[in-house]
Amino acid sequence: MHYGQKVLILDCGSQYTQLIARRVRELGVYCEVEPWDLPLAKVDAFGPVGVLLSGGPQSVYGEGAPRPDPGLAGLGVPVLGICYGMQWMAHALGGAVAPSDRREYGPADFFPEPSCPLFAGLPSPQPIWMSHGDRVEALPPGFVSAGRTDGAPHAAMFDGARGLFAIQFHPEVTHTREGREVLRRFLYDVCGAVGDWDSRSFVEEAVAQLRAAVGGERVLCAVSGGVDSSVMALLLHRAVGDRLELMFIDHGLMRKDEPRQVEDLFARTFHLKLRSVRAGERFFAALSGLEEPEAKRKAVGRTFVEVFEAEARALGRIPFLAQGTIYPDRIESAATSGSSRVIKSHHNVGGLPERMRMTVVEPLRDLFKDEVRQVGRLLGLDEAFVGRHPFPGPGLAVRIVGAVTPSDVALLQEADALFVEEIRAAGLYDAVAQAFAVLLPVRTVGVMGDERTYERVVALRAVATSDFMTADWFRFEPGFLARVASRIVNEVAGVNRVVYDITSKPPGTIEWE
């Protein structure tokens, strides 16, 4: 893709780096994330209107700590250092950083200096979110202090002449009340951004580039019913029309009635060619006897590749393969492998044999999930699909703790469907970011109809989150949970106990496996 104004984010290891990028995109400015050690020549070639340095868990004095090129300060491009990014800037440009005798983790009050363009006219004090053990003790030459907290005498600093700014707190998290405004001021007032990034312009350019790349050839696209693959299919169809071949592999691990919904969406609603493959038996055979989560994920991924390869061969020569890779996938792959082109083993169709000799196209590779949803709306995708809760690639195989059997999948499908049905009936589906049921590998004693039972336990999980990087358990009314539990126990044979998971992320994860 060739976008207008661009911002570059150099990742120093923060868990919030993707969130910084999302906030920048939300403000109408296109951005990309690269590792902190991106050579200065490549930074310059990228042509950013501004550079942001993320936070990170290390100390600038620690062995192996990220140390971006100090030449960033001399490119003539505005730079904003965040948390570790501020400490690196102070250290690299001649200031001093030292361990704080009063570490700040969590909420704090920030007292800004109105002389700094990022803070002029904003409230003082203002609530911010801190996460650091070191602090800037002495400012580099040319910098002035731009604010303080009780634990940090220099919680922000700037050198207006060179366009260099740094803040110790995290403006990207919702806990920092004025964080969005601080980022907006850096992007628009300091960098001179005009805000030319939106989903509509993306659709037009993506369609044009797909047509140029594919020419008159056919494209094969695997769809799962999830948001990413559904949006990708509609975007591809707009670009190549009837030369698009859609394939849906039903691995038997989907939610209740989901295969029929996928077929209705593409074949009946959008009138697209869809090759449906029922492969549940093969997947259950591959999962037989497996209990460890990663082993199950790999088994599902390996079997998917085998089925996909065989079915693709039956379609004849197709030079292009579409994958629903989105930008977070690329960022995560780059963070773990050093390459932004590596796809997770269980994601989309990653790991296809080289002998297939297909050129991969990734039309959504530059988008975050919320941007993918907006593109889906522009392409006419029904809101029921656009707003669907996330679903893991291995399906219910990783929502059944332990071994996976067809009977357990059928049981979990019913319990999960009842839970989601009640959430929709209560008008809470859009308020909940993700909700599902988990089948546990334990049995408990119960009483039903004056008889002793010894049956399975279902755990319910529902979270509220804006970014899925952190999440809190959703506060249902007790009466709602009582109603759901009663329905599951009475309507799902084999279950006599229901529990509700109230673990946040962190320390837990959203999924159980």
Coordinates of N, CA, C and O in Angstrom, one line a residue, residues 3 18 65 84 103 105 180 202 231 238 248 303 310 357 416 459:
Y3 N 0.4 5.0 1.2 CA -0.4 5.9 1.9 C 0.3 7.3 1.9 O 1.4 7.4 1.6
Q18 N 1.1 -2.0 20.2 CA 0.0 -2.1 19.2 C -1.1 -1.1 19.6 O -1.7 -0.5 18.7
A65 N 19.5 -4.0 26.6 CA 18.4 -3.0 26.5 C 18.3 -2.4 25.1 O 19.3 -2.2 24.4
Y84 N 9.8 4.1 28.4 CA 11.2 3.8 28.1 C 11.7 4.7 27.0 O 12.9 5.0 27.0
R103 N 9.1 4.1 43.0 CA 8.6 3.6 41.7 C 7.1 3.9 41.5 O 6.4 3.9 42.5
Y105 N 3.8 2.6 39.5 CA 3.1 1.6 38.7 C 1.6 1.8 38.9 O 1.1 1.6 40.0
R180 N -5.4 10.8 24.7 CA -5.7 11.0 23.3 C -5.4 12.4 22.8 O -4.9 12.6 21.7
F202 N -8.9 3.3 2.0 CA -8.2 2.0 2.0 C -8.9 1.0 1.0 O -8.2 0.4 0.2
V231 N -14.4 -10.4 5.5 CA -14.1 -9.1 4.9 C -13.1 -9.3 3.7 O -13.3 -8.7 2.6
R238 N -14.7 -7.9 -5.0 CA -14.9 -6.6 -5.6 C -13.7 -6.4 -6.6 O -13.9 -5.7 -7.6
F248 N -14.4 -23.3 2.1 CA -14.8 -23.3 3.6 C -14.5 -24.8 4.1 O -15.2 -25.7 3.6
T303 N -3.6 -30.5 10.1 CA -4.7 -31.2 9.4 C -5.4 -30.2 8.4 O -5.8 -30.6 7.3
A310 N -5.2 -30.8 -0.5 CA -5.9 -31.7 -1.4 C -7.1 -31.1 -2.1 O -7.3 -31.4 -3.3
R357 N 3.3 -23.7 -4.6 CA 3.8 -22.7 -5.5 C 2.7 -21.6 -5.8 O 2.4 -21.3 -7.0
D416 N -22.7 -23.2 25.0 CA -22.2 -21.9 24.5 C -23.3 -21.2 23.8 O -23.5 -20.0 24.0
A459 N -17.7 -23.8 32.5 CA -17.3 -22.5 33.0 C -17.7 -21.4 32.0 O -17.5 -21.7 30.8

